[in-house]
Amino acid sequence: MKRTGMEGSFAIAEAIKLARVEAVAAYPITPQTHIVERLAEFVANGELDAEYIPVESEHSAMSACLGTSAVGARTFTATASQGLELMHEVLYVASGLRLPIVMTVANRALSAPLSIWTDHSDAMATRDCGWIQIFAENAQQAFDLTLCAFRIAEDPIVLLPTMFHIDGFYVSHTIESVEFLEQEVVDKFLPEYRHPYPLDPDKPVTIGAFGPPFIYTEAKKAHEAALRSSKKVILRVWQEFSKLSGRHYSPVESYKAEDADVLLLCMGSFSETAMMAIDKMQAEGQKVGLIRLRLWRPFPTEELRQAVSKAQVLIILDRALSLGGTPPVCSEIQAALYPLKTRPKIVSFVGSLGGREISAQGFEEVIRHGVDKAKQGELDEFEIIGVRE
């Protein structure tokens, strides 16, 4: 394996090339554009033998992906923010038809006001679209999880589209050291894709056209069961990837959390900044640790319960609002832990909206403030941190 300094977007494009993707349909939008620009270069100069379909919108990009995936081509696209929202209608068609498209989302805030900077509002708006959803924190994870995404999506047991999220700019535009796999290693891990039920243009049939009441509920029940069942394949693929790369991934990952009374839970690249706060506070003798959600859909209820089973306080940092309701990650975790007889006190914060920074010191303040709120029993309402009022 060779290690190279490379921008996160380009590392993802390298993974796409190594995966021998056969079709790419995309429309540019900041901050994902570098991924598909680099793929266009690969196709133009003959490094990647794929059909590159430039389209007039993200809605068209996902629609084109439906067609290429349905005829059995390994298919990729990427988008962000408003582009993901423009795809929204078609996302449900891809998952309902069980088409194993892989998509990178470079997370970015939703308008209005217009923002090109990162938060997780676009990811949370697509929470229920029926795709497998995975979060990466850095360029190495983005490279690794791209390869794993194809293997998971195309497994005959799964056959579901897979979306993996990276933080726009923090991962997409940052140059990091990335360890790449050789082509022959990737070929063994990710063999040529053969869809078990490809559409044949010479023998056209209609799929997914109409679901009257007597069959629609059964179709959605089957989709729900398939998405939940995908977790065992996800675990198996990550285990196999660990053996060939030495890098292991889990649905819920912890950092120095073994003996922690207080846990902070984050998603995405800010988890690595939070680690600095955990290091400092543990050096001061405080029993704090970090939990990161790697797998967002299917939601890893069992793994989450295990990860927080010994904690007294769980502080959750959402990077999106559910306007008029409970922040989305906190809401999910409260539901997962509610049936338990013993569970940690949950303190909910929202921060880093529209790209606002949280430093390591800022994470320390979040943890200390969360502990104070737990002691005082202030658990009913979430708090947006860093607001000027």
mmCIF file of C-alpha atoms in Angstrom:
data_model
loop_
_atom_site.group_PDB
_atom_site.id
_atom_site.type_symbol
_atom_site.label_atom_id
_atom_site.label_comp_id
_atom_site.label_asym_id
_atom_site.label_seq_id
_atom_site.Cartn_x
_atom_site.Cartn_y
_atom_site.Cartn_z
ATOM 1 C CA MET A 1 0.000 0.000 0.000
ATOM 2 C CA LYS A 2 1.253 3.471 -0.858
ATOM 3 C CA ARG A 3 0.646 6.644 1.152
ATOM 4 C CA THR A 4 0.109 9.943 -0.647
ATOM 5 C CA GLY A 5 -0.899 13.461 0.357
ATOM 6 C CA MET A 6 -4.147 14.207 -1.451
ATOM 7 C CA GLU A 7 -7.293 16.324 -1.269
ATOM 8 C CA GLY A 8 -10.257 14.387 0.129
ATOM 9 C CA SER A 9 -12.317 14.822 -3.059
ATOM 10 C CA PHE A 10 -9.499 13.438 -5.175
ATOM 11 C CA ALA A 11 -9.054 10.482 -2.816
ATOM 12 C CA ILE A 12 -12.719 9.629 -3.348
ATOM 13 C CA ALA A 13 -12.255 9.914 -7.116
ATOM 14 C CA GLU A 14 -9.282 7.531 -6.878
ATOM 15 C CA ALA A 15 -11.496 5.041 -5.048
ATOM 16 C CA ILE A 16 -14.153 5.368 -7.748
ATOM 17 C CA LYS A 17 -11.523 4.648 -10.392
ATOM 18 C CA LEU A 18 -10.214 1.643 -8.475
ATOM 19 C CA ALA A 19 -13.812 0.399 -8.160
ATOM 20 C CA ARG A 20 -13.982 0.357 -11.976
ATOM 21 C CA VAL A 21 -17.220 2.323 -11.995
ATOM 22 C CA GLU A 22 -19.035 2.001 -15.315
ATOM 23 C CA ALA A 23 -21.348 5.035 -15.224
ATOM 24 C CA VAL A 24 -21.148 8.494 -13.654
ATOM 25 C CA ALA A 25 -23.923 11.083 -13.947
ATOM 26 C CA ALA A 26 -23.416 14.341 -12.111
ATOM 27 C CA TYR A 27 -24.052 18.062 -11.945
ATOM 28 C CA PRO A 28 -21.551 20.409 -10.283
ATOM 29 C CA ILE A 29 -22.299 22.024 -6.933
ATOM 30 C CA THR A 30 -19.942 23.310 -4.249
ATOM 31 C CA PRO A 31 -18.328 21.614 -2.365
ATOM 32 C CA GLN A 32 -18.579 18.260 -4.187
ATOM 33 C CA THR A 33 -17.510 19.474 -7.645
ATOM 34 C CA HIS A 34 -13.862 18.409 -7.362
ATOM 35 C CA ILE A 35 -14.942 14.754 -7.122
ATOM 36 C CA VAL A 36 -16.819 14.649 -10.407
ATOM 37 C CA GLU A 37 -14.373 16.995 -12.148
ATOM 38 C CA ARG A 38 -11.558 14.571 -11.401
ATOM 39 C CA LEU A 39 -13.702 11.647 -12.598
ATOM 40 C CA ALA A 40 -14.410 13.516 -15.851
ATOM 41 C CA GLU A 41 -10.655 13.865 -16.325
ATOM 42 C CA PHE A 42 -10.146 10.148 -15.706
ATOM 43 C CA VAL A 43 -12.765 9.275 -18.327
ATOM 44 C CA ALA A 44 -11.451 11.834 -20.839
ATOM 45 C CA ASN A 45 -7.846 10.648 -20.631
ATOM 46 C CA GLY A 46 -8.735 6.951 -20.695
ATOM 47 C CA GLU A 47 -7.827 6.124 -17.082
ATOM 48 C CA LEU A 48 -11.439 5.121 -16.320
ATOM 49 C CA ASP A 49 -13.519 3.138 -18.816
ATOM 50 C CA ALA A 50 -16.921 4.581 -17.922
ATOM 51 C CA GLU A 51 -19.811 6.492 -19.407
ATOM 52 C CA TYR A 52 -19.735 10.058 -18.054
ATOM 53 C CA ILE A 53 -23.152 11.691 -18.392
ATOM 54 C CA PRO A 54 -23.135 15.484 -17.936
ATOM 55 C CA VAL A 55 -26.673 16.569 -17.064
ATOM 56 C CA GLU A 56 -28.580 19.811 -16.572
ATOM 57 C CA SER A 57 -29.543 19.301 -12.905
ATOM 58 C CA GLU A 58 -29.207 17.000 -9.921
ATOM 59 C CA HIS A 59 -32.715 15.679 -10.550
ATOM 60 C CA SER A 60 -31.516 14.567 -13.975
ATOM 61 C CA ALA A 61 -28.295 13.160 -12.513
ATOM 62 C CA MET A 62 -30.138 10.796 -10.202
ATOM 63 C CA SER A 63 -32.648 9.971 -12.948
ATOM 64 C CA ALA A 64 -29.785 8.990 -15.254
ATOM 65 C CA CYS A 65 -28.325 6.880 -12.443
ATOM 66 C CA LEU A 66 -31.620 4.995 -12.223
ATOM 67 C CA GLY A 67 -31.257 3.924 -15.824
ATOM 68 C CA THR A 68 -27.600 2.956 -15.745
ATOM 69 C CA SER A 69 -27.988 1.032 -12.501
ATOM 70 C CA ALA A 70 -31.141 -0.723 -13.716
ATOM 71 C CA VAL A 71 -29.325 -2.169 -16.733
ATOM 72 C CA GLY A 72 -26.582 -3.446 -14.454
ATOM 73 C CA ALA A 73 -23.832 -0.800 -14.598
ATOM 74 C CA ARG A 74 -21.821 0.048 -11.487
ATOM 75 C CA THR A 75 -23.058 3.618 -10.961
ATOM 76 C CA PHE A 76 -21.813 6.644 -9.010
ATOM 77 C CA THR A 77 -22.797 10.247 -8.459
ATOM 78 C CA ALA A 78 -22.086 13.015 -5.962
ATOM 79 C CA THR A 79 -23.853 16.124 -4.771
ATOM 80 C CA ALA A 80 -24.419 18.488 -1.841
ATOM 81 C CA SER A 81 -27.016 20.658 -0.138
ATOM 82 C CA GLN A 82 -29.575 22.116 -2.580
ATOM 83 C CA GLY A 83 -28.450 19.578 -5.168
ATOM 84 C CA LEU A 84 -29.408 16.748 -2.832
ATOM 85 C CA GLU A 85 -32.744 18.433 -2.252
ATOM 86 C CA LEU A 86 -33.323 18.707 -6.004
ATOM 87 C CA MET A 87 -32.681 14.951 -6.202
ATOM 88 C CA HIS A 88 -35.047 14.285 -3.326
ATOM 89 C CA GLU A 89 -37.955 12.912 -5.350
ATOM 90 C CA VAL A 90 -35.728 10.487 -7.236
ATOM 91 C CA LEU A 91 -33.875 9.250 -4.137
ATOM 92 C CA TYR A 92 -37.000 7.392 -3.102
ATOM 93 C CA VAL A 93 -37.325 5.799 -6.534
ATOM 94 C CA ALA A 94 -33.726 4.516 -6.396
ATOM 95 C CA SER A 95 -34.229 2.848 -3.036
ATOM 96 C CA GLY A 96 -37.728 1.593 -3.792
ATOM 97 C CA LEU A 97 -36.457 -0.085 -6.949
ATOM 98 C CA ARG A 98 -33.473 -1.559 -5.019
ATOM 99 C CA LEU A 99 -30.870 0.006 -7.338
ATOM 100 C CA PRO A 100 -27.367 -0.120 -5.785
ATOM 101 C CA ILE A 101 -26.214 3.388 -6.724
ATOM 102 C CA VAL A 102 -23.387 4.850 -4.639
ATOM 103 C CA MET A 103 -23.378 8.580 -3.919
ATOM 104 C CA THR A 104 -21.057 10.911 -2.024
ATOM 105 C CA VAL A 105 -22.709 13.845 -0.287
ATOM 106 C CA ALA A 106 -20.335 16.671 0.655
ATOM 107 C CA ASN A 107 -22.494 17.989 3.461
ATOM 108 C CA ARG A 108 -23.463 21.651 3.246
ATOM 109 C CA ALA A 109 -26.078 23.857 4.877
ATOM 110 C CA LEU A 110 -29.457 24.363 3.209
ATOM 111 C CA SER A 111 -30.736 27.762 2.079
ATOM 112 C CA ALA A 112 -32.042 30.270 3.100
ATOM 113 C CA PRO A 113 -29.949 32.182 3.872
ATOM 114 C CA LEU A 114 -27.568 30.906 1.208
ATOM 115 C CA SER A 115 -24.573 29.144 2.699
ATOM 116 C CA ILE A 116 -21.869 27.096 1.015
ATOM 117 C CA TRP A 117 -20.411 25.950 4.329
ATOM 118 C CA THR A 118 -20.929 22.674 6.057
ATOM 119 C CA ASP A 119 -23.472 21.358 8.480
ATOM 120 C CA HIS A 120 -25.705 18.283 8.417
ATOM 121 C CA SER A 121 -29.038 19.819 7.440
ATOM 122 C CA ASP A 122 -28.885 18.260 3.953
ATOM 123 C CA ALA A 123 -28.111 14.813 5.385
ATOM 124 C CA MET A 124 -30.927 14.982 7.911
ATOM 125 C CA ALA A 125 -33.428 16.095 5.270
ATOM 126 C CA THR A 126 -32.849 12.781 3.461
ATOM 127 C CA ARG A 127 -32.911 10.631 6.588
ATOM 128 C CA ASP A 128 -35.974 8.661 5.557
ATOM 129 C CA CYS A 129 -35.285 8.123 1.845
ATOM 130 C CA GLY A 130 -34.514 4.413 2.306
ATOM 131 C CA TRP A 131 -30.785 4.549 1.458
ATOM 132 C CA ILE A 132 -27.991 3.081 3.539
ATOM 133 C CA GLN A 133 -26.190 6.109 5.019
ATOM 134 C CA ILE A 134 -22.642 6.216 6.401
ATOM 135 C CA PHE A 135 -20.517 9.093 7.761
ATOM 136 C CA ALA A 136 -16.777 9.537 7.149
ATOM 137 C CA GLU A 137 -14.575 11.870 9.189
ATOM 138 C CA ASN A 138 -11.463 12.286 7.036
ATOM 139 C CA ALA A 139 -10.004 11.553 3.608
ATOM 140 C CA GLN A 140 -8.746 8.076 4.518
ATOM 141 C CA GLN A 141 -12.151 7.025 5.739
ATOM 142 C CA ALA A 142 -13.748 8.560 2.645
ATOM 143 C CA PHE A 143 -11.460 6.475 0.415
ATOM 144 C CA ASP A 144 -12.084 3.287 2.380
ATOM 145 C CA LEU A 145 -15.814 3.704 2.778
ATOM 146 C CA THR A 146 -16.263 4.484 -0.920
ATOM 147 C CA LEU A 147 -14.935 1.030 -1.774
ATOM 148 C CA CYS A 148 -16.982 -0.571 0.984
ATOM 149 C CA ALA A 149 -20.111 1.262 -0.193
ATOM 150 C CA PHE A 150 -20.089 -0.489 -3.564
ATOM 151 C CA ARG A 151 -19.470 -3.866 -1.967
ATOM 152 C CA ILE A 152 -22.368 -3.321 0.469
ATOM 153 C CA ALA A 153 -24.819 -1.840 -2.030
ATOM 154 C CA GLU A 154 -24.250 -4.534 -4.654
ATOM 155 C CA ASP A 155 -24.443 -7.507 -2.309
ATOM 156 C CA PRO A 156 -27.303 -9.701 -3.612
ATOM 157 C CA ILE A 157 -28.848 -9.703 -0.138
ATOM 158 C CA VAL A 158 -28.815 -5.897 0.013
ATOM 159 C CA LEU A 159 -29.275 -4.283 -3.433
ATOM 160 C CA LEU A 160 -29.878 -0.857 -1.943
ATOM 161 C CA PRO A 161 -28.385 2.528 -2.823
ATOM 162 C CA THR A 162 -25.735 3.743 -0.424
ATOM 163 C CA MET A 163 -24.975 7.337 0.482
ATOM 164 C CA PHE A 164 -21.855 8.274 2.383
ATOM 165 C CA HIS A 165 -21.407 11.693 3.886
ATOM 166 C CA ILE A 166 -18.311 13.823 4.194
ATOM 167 C CA ASP A 167 -18.154 17.310 5.647
ATOM 168 C CA GLY A 168 -17.880 19.818 2.818
ATOM 169 C CA PHE A 169 -14.496 21.610 2.723
ATOM 170 C CA TYR A 170 -13.287 20.019 5.992
ATOM 171 C CA VAL A 171 -12.900 16.699 4.158
ATOM 172 C CA SER A 172 -13.598 17.490 0.497
ATOM 173 C CA HIS A 173 -10.992 20.270 0.168
ATOM 174 C CA THR A 174 -8.399 19.350 2.781
ATOM 175 C CA ILE A 175 -5.159 17.641 1.773
ATOM 176 C CA GLU A 176 -4.400 14.690 4.040
ATOM 177 C CA SER A 177 -2.175 11.635 4.019
ATOM 178 C CA VAL A 178 -4.106 8.747 2.465
ATOM 179 C CA GLU A 179 -3.038 5.109 2.184
ATOM 180 C CA PHE A 180 -4.255 3.696 -1.135
ATOM 181 C CA LEU A 181 -4.868 0.076 -2.062
ATOM 182 C CA GLU A 182 -3.420 -1.514 -5.180
ATOM 183 C CA GLN A 183 -5.753 -2.288 -8.084
ATOM 184 C CA GLU A 184 -5.383 -6.058 -7.748
ATOM 185 C CA VAL A 185 -6.319 -5.865 -4.055
ATOM 186 C CA VAL A 186 -9.416 -3.832 -4.841
ATOM 187 C CA ASP A 187 -10.365 -6.206 -7.669
ATOM 188 C CA LYS A 188 -10.418 -9.122 -5.237
ATOM 189 C CA PHE A 189 -12.386 -7.180 -2.640
ATOM 190 C CA LEU A 190 -14.791 -5.697 -5.198
ATOM 191 C CA PRO A 191 -15.224 -8.061 -8.152
ATOM 192 C CA GLU A 192 -17.036 -7.178 -11.361
ATOM 193 C CA TYR A 193 -20.646 -6.227 -10.694
ATOM 194 C CA ARG A 194 -23.413 -8.477 -11.981
ATOM 195 C CA HIS A 195 -26.935 -7.293 -11.177
ATOM 196 C CA PRO A 196 -29.131 -10.393 -10.686
ATOM 197 C CA TYR A 197 -32.135 -8.801 -12.423
ATOM 198 C CA PRO A 198 -30.846 -6.299 -15.025
ATOM 199 C CA LEU A 199 -33.209 -4.623 -17.408
ATOM 200 C CA ASP A 200 -32.711 -5.695 -21.007
ATOM 201 C CA PRO A 201 -33.406 -2.963 -23.595
ATOM 202 C CA ASP A 202 -34.205 -5.710 -26.110
ATOM 203 C CA LYS A 203 -36.857 -7.171 -23.801
ATOM 204 C CA PRO A 204 -38.401 -4.098 -22.153
ATOM 205 C CA VAL A 205 -40.539 -4.443 -19.045
ATOM 206 C CA THR A 206 -42.062 -1.891 -16.670
ATOM 207 C CA ILE A 207 -40.897 -1.723 -13.048
ATOM 208 C CA GLY A 208 -42.033 0.508 -10.212
ATOM 209 C CA ALA A 209 -44.750 2.167 -12.253
ATOM 210 C CA PHE A 210 -47.826 1.843 -10.077
ATOM 211 C CA GLY A 211 -48.557 0.453 -6.616
ATOM 212 C CA PRO A 212 -52.270 0.378 -5.795
ATOM 213 C CA PRO A 213 -53.370 0.095 -2.147
ATOM 214 C CA PHE A 214 -53.471 -3.709 -2.166
ATOM 215 C CA ILE A 215 -49.684 -3.935 -2.756
ATOM 216 C CA TYR A 216 -48.100 -0.597 -1.685
ATOM 217 C CA THR A 217 -47.944 -1.433 2.038
ATOM 218 C CA GLU A 218 -46.310 -4.804 1.337
ATOM 219 C CA ALA A 219 -43.749 -3.136 -0.927
ATOM 220 C CA LYS A 220 -42.765 -0.639 1.785
ATOM 221 C CA LYS A 221 -42.644 -3.384 4.421
ATOM 222 C CA ALA A 222 -40.249 -5.329 2.200
ATOM 223 C CA HIS A 223 -38.107 -2.204 1.737
ATOM 224 C CA GLU A 224 -37.966 -1.617 5.496
ATOM 225 C CA ALA A 225 -36.992 -5.238 6.140
ATOM 226 C CA ALA A 226 -34.289 -5.094 3.460
ATOM 227 C CA LEU A 227 -32.750 -1.933 4.897
ATOM 228 C CA ARG A 228 -32.652 -3.336 8.435
ATOM 229 C CA SER A 229 -31.244 -6.641 7.162
ATOM 230 C CA SER A 230 -28.410 -4.834 5.383
ATOM 231 C CA LYS A 231 -26.601 -4.271 8.686
ATOM 232 C CA LYS A 232 -25.245 -7.804 8.869
ATOM 233 C CA VAL A 233 -23.768 -7.342 5.382
ATOM 234 C CA ILE A 234 -22.322 -3.966 6.368
ATOM 235 C CA LEU A 235 -20.625 -5.576 9.378
ATOM 236 C CA ARG A 236 -19.272 -8.422 7.242
ATOM 237 C CA VAL A 237 -17.921 -6.085 4.566
ATOM 238 C CA TRP A 238 -16.212 -3.844 7.115
ATOM 239 C CA GLN A 239 -14.658 -6.903 8.740
ATOM 240 C CA GLU A 240 -13.316 -8.146 5.398
ATOM 241 C CA PHE A 241 -11.996 -4.674 4.609
ATOM 242 C CA SER A 242 -10.223 -4.598 7.963
ATOM 243 C CA LYS A 243 -8.327 -7.768 7.092
ATOM 244 C CA LEU A 244 -6.935 -6.349 3.867
ATOM 245 C CA SER A 245 -6.312 -2.756 5.008
ATOM 246 C CA GLY A 246 -5.810 -2.923 8.777
ATOM 247 C CA ARG A 247 -8.476 -0.250 9.207
ATOM 248 C CA HIS A 248 -11.633 -1.294 11.020
ATOM 249 C CA TYR A 249 -15.021 0.409 10.965
ATOM 250 C CA SER A 250 -18.032 -0.094 13.234
ATOM 251 C CA PRO A 251 -21.581 1.265 13.299
ATOM 252 C CA VAL A 252 -20.827 3.110 16.549
ATOM 253 C CA GLU A 253 -17.219 3.954 17.361
ATOM 254 C CA SER A 254 -15.802 5.153 20.655
ATOM 255 C CA TYR A 255 -12.749 7.108 21.710
ATOM 256 C CA LYS A 256 -11.376 6.706 25.228
ATOM 257 C CA ALA A 257 -14.896 5.870 26.409
ATOM 258 C CA GLU A 258 -14.234 2.680 28.404
ATOM 259 C CA ASP A 259 -14.449 4.174 31.905
ATOM 260 C CA ALA A 260 -16.190 7.420 31.047
ATOM 261 C CA ASP A 261 -19.093 8.683 33.146
ATOM 262 C CA VAL A 262 -19.782 11.420 30.595
ATOM 263 C CA LEU A 263 -19.942 10.789 26.851
ATOM 264 C CA LEU A 264 -20.064 13.295 24.006
ATOM 265 C CA LEU A 265 -21.678 12.064 20.778
ATOM 266 C CA CYS A 266 -20.802 13.624 17.396
ATOM 267 C CA MET A 267 -20.938 12.777 13.697
ATOM 268 C CA GLY A 268 -18.520 13.717 10.926
ATOM 269 C CA SER A 269 -15.160 15.470 10.871
ATOM 270 C CA PHE A 270 -15.723 17.506 14.028
ATOM 271 C CA SER A 271 -15.345 14.279 15.974
ATOM 272 C CA GLU A 272 -11.601 14.570 15.432
ATOM 273 C CA THR A 273 -11.542 18.049 16.984
ATOM 274 C CA ALA A 274 -13.600 16.723 19.874
ATOM 275 C CA MET A 275 -10.922 14.069 20.477
ATOM 276 C CA MET A 276 -8.491 16.865 21.399
ATOM 277 C CA ALA A 277 -10.899 18.054 24.073
ATOM 278 C CA ILE A 278 -11.314 14.510 25.394
ATOM 279 C CA ASP A 279 -7.518 14.081 25.581
ATOM 280 C CA LYS A 280 -7.093 17.287 27.576
ATOM 281 C CA MET A 281 -9.970 16.636 29.962
ATOM 282 C CA GLN A 282 -8.863 13.047 30.629
ATOM 283 C CA ALA A 283 -5.345 14.312 31.354
ATOM 284 C CA GLU A 284 -6.962 16.526 33.983
ATOM 285 C CA GLY A 285 -8.545 13.432 35.533
ATOM 286 C CA GLN A 286 -12.049 13.814 34.209
ATOM 287 C CA LYS A 287 -13.978 10.701 33.170
ATOM 288 C CA VAL A 288 -15.146 11.819 29.727
ATOM 289 C CA GLY A 289 -15.172 9.992 26.393
ATOM 290 C CA LEU A 290 -16.400 10.295 22.828
ATOM 291 C CA ILE A 291 -18.956 8.317 20.781
ATOM 292 C CA ARG A 292 -19.254 8.723 16.995
ATOM 293 C CA LEU A 293 -22.081 7.460 14.842
ATOM 294 C CA ARG A 294 -20.589 5.906 11.713
ATOM 295 C CA LEU A 295 -23.764 4.219 10.465
ATOM 296 C CA TRP A 296 -26.833 6.441 10.272
ATOM 297 C CA ARG A 297 -29.173 4.158 8.290
ATOM 298 C CA PRO A 298 -30.001 1.468 9.223
ATOM 299 C CA PHE A 299 -29.810 3.013 12.683
ATOM 300 C CA PRO A 300 -27.485 0.982 14.954
ATOM 301 C CA THR A 301 -29.763 0.753 17.988
ATOM 302 C CA GLU A 302 -28.121 -2.301 19.539
ATOM 303 C CA GLU A 303 -24.574 -0.941 19.178
ATOM 304 C CA LEU A 304 -25.584 2.464 20.543
ATOM 305 C CA ARG A 305 -27.183 0.951 23.637
ATOM 306 C CA GLN A 306 -24.047 -1.056 24.282
ATOM 307 C CA ALA A 307 -21.752 1.952 23.758
ATOM 308 C CA VAL A 308 -23.557 4.162 26.308
ATOM 309 C CA SER A 309 -24.538 1.443 28.798
ATOM 310 C CA LYS A 310 -22.098 2.567 31.521
ATOM 311 C CA ALA A 311 -22.407 6.325 31.061
ATOM 312 C CA GLN A 312 -24.285 8.596 33.439
ATOM 313 C CA VAL A 313 -24.550 11.564 31.078
ATOM 314 C CA LEU A 314 -24.761 11.547 27.269
ATOM 315 C CA ILE A 315 -24.207 14.918 25.575
ATOM 316 C CA ILE A 316 -25.376 14.988 21.957
ATOM 317 C CA LEU A 317 -24.206 17.596 19.457
ATOM 318 C CA ASP A 318 -26.501 17.894 16.458
ATOM 319 C CA ARG A 319 -25.326 19.887 13.439
ATOM 320 C CA ALA A 320 -28.827 20.400 12.106
ATOM 321 C CA LEU A 321 -32.171 21.583 13.407
ATOM 322 C CA SER A 322 -35.513 19.893 13.110
ATOM 323 C CA LEU A 323 -37.321 23.213 13.050
ATOM 324 C CA GLY A 324 -40.149 23.150 15.545
ATOM 325 C CA GLY A 325 -39.061 19.790 16.972
ATOM 326 C CA THR A 326 -36.229 17.938 18.693
ATOM 327 C CA PRO A 327 -32.828 17.923 16.896
ATOM 328 C CA PRO A 328 -32.719 14.859 14.616
ATOM 329 C CA VAL A 329 -29.815 12.857 16.061
ATOM 330 C CA CYS A 330 -30.923 13.526 19.638
ATOM 331 C CA SER A 331 -34.477 12.507 18.771
ATOM 332 C CA GLU A 332 -33.219 9.249 17.282
ATOM 333 C CA ILE A 333 -31.095 8.440 20.307
ATOM 334 C CA GLN A 334 -33.798 9.302 22.809
ATOM 335 C CA ALA A 335 -36.099 6.868 21.013
ATOM 336 C CA ALA A 336 -33.435 4.143 20.985
ATOM 337 C CA LEU A 337 -32.724 4.457 24.722
ATOM 338 C CA TYR A 338 -36.263 5.112 25.977
ATOM 339 C CA PRO A 339 -37.223 1.408 26.467
ATOM 340 C CA LEU A 340 -34.189 0.778 28.726
ATOM 341 C CA LYS A 341 -34.674 0.657 32.499
ATOM 342 C CA THR A 342 -31.378 2.402 33.088
ATOM 343 C CA ARG A 343 -30.077 4.973 30.662
ATOM 344 C CA PRO A 344 -27.862 8.059 30.800
ATOM 345 C CA LYS A 345 -29.249 11.545 31.199
ATOM 346 C CA ILE A 346 -29.375 13.084 27.717
ATOM 347 C CA VAL A 347 -28.316 16.697 27.140
ATOM 348 C CA SER A 348 -29.008 18.084 23.674
ATOM 349 C CA PHE A 349 -27.004 20.810 21.908
ATOM 350 C CA VAL A 350 -27.089 22.123 18.357
ATOM 351 C CA GLY A 351 -23.987 23.788 16.943
ATOM 352 C CA SER A 352 -21.742 24.388 13.972
ATOM 353 C CA LEU A 353 -24.628 25.452 11.748
ATOM 354 C CA GLY A 354 -23.611 26.871 8.388
ATOM 355 C CA GLY A 355 -19.942 26.127 8.944
ATOM 356 C CA ARG A 356 -19.462 27.915 12.274
ATOM 357 C CA GLU A 357 -16.330 26.557 13.911
ATOM 358 C CA ILE A 358 -16.152 24.684 17.189
ATOM 359 C CA SER A 359 -12.613 24.569 18.543
ATOM 360 C CA ALA A 360 -11.215 21.968 20.915
ATOM 361 C CA GLN A 361 -11.732 24.497 23.689
ATOM 362 C CA GLY A 362 -15.288 24.939 22.455
ATOM 363 C CA PHE A 363 -15.907 21.208 22.823
ATOM 364 C CA GLU A 364 -14.556 21.367 26.379
ATOM 365 C CA GLU A 365 -17.072 24.121 27.137
ATOM 366 C CA VAL A 366 -19.869 22.053 25.580
ATOM 367 C CA ILE A 367 -19.002 19.073 27.774
ATOM 368 C CA ARG A 368 -18.697 21.139 30.970
ATOM 369 C CA HIS A 369 -21.946 22.974 30.234
ATOM 370 C CA GLY A 370 -23.668 19.677 29.469
ATOM 371 C CA VAL A 371 -22.562 18.214 32.782
ATOM 372 C CA ASP A 372 -23.899 21.284 34.619
ATOM 373 C CA LYS A 373 -27.251 20.988 32.839
ATOM 374 C CA ALA A 374 -27.469 17.308 33.744
ATOM 375 C CA LYS A 375 -26.755 18.066 37.419
ATOM 376 C CA GLN A 376 -29.459 20.741 37.443
ATOM 377 C CA GLY A 377 -31.936 18.517 35.626
ATOM 378 C CA GLU A 378 -32.229 20.872 32.634
ATOM 379 C CA LEU A 379 -32.960 18.094 30.162
ATOM 380 C CA ASP A 380 -36.234 19.129 28.563
ATOM 381 C CA GLU A 381 -35.051 21.580 25.908
ATOM 382 C CA PHE A 382 -32.129 21.591 23.508
ATOM 383 C CA GLU A 383 -29.761 24.555 23.388
ATOM 384 C CA ILE A 384 -28.116 26.171 20.379
ATOM 385 C CA ILE A 385 -24.549 26.972 21.331
ATOM 386 C CA GLY A 386 -22.680 30.137 20.407
ATOM 387 C CA VAL A 387 -25.734 32.236 19.532
ATOM 388 C CA ARG A 388 -25.294 36.034 19.702
ATOM 389 C CA GLU A 389 -28.403 37.444 21.405
#
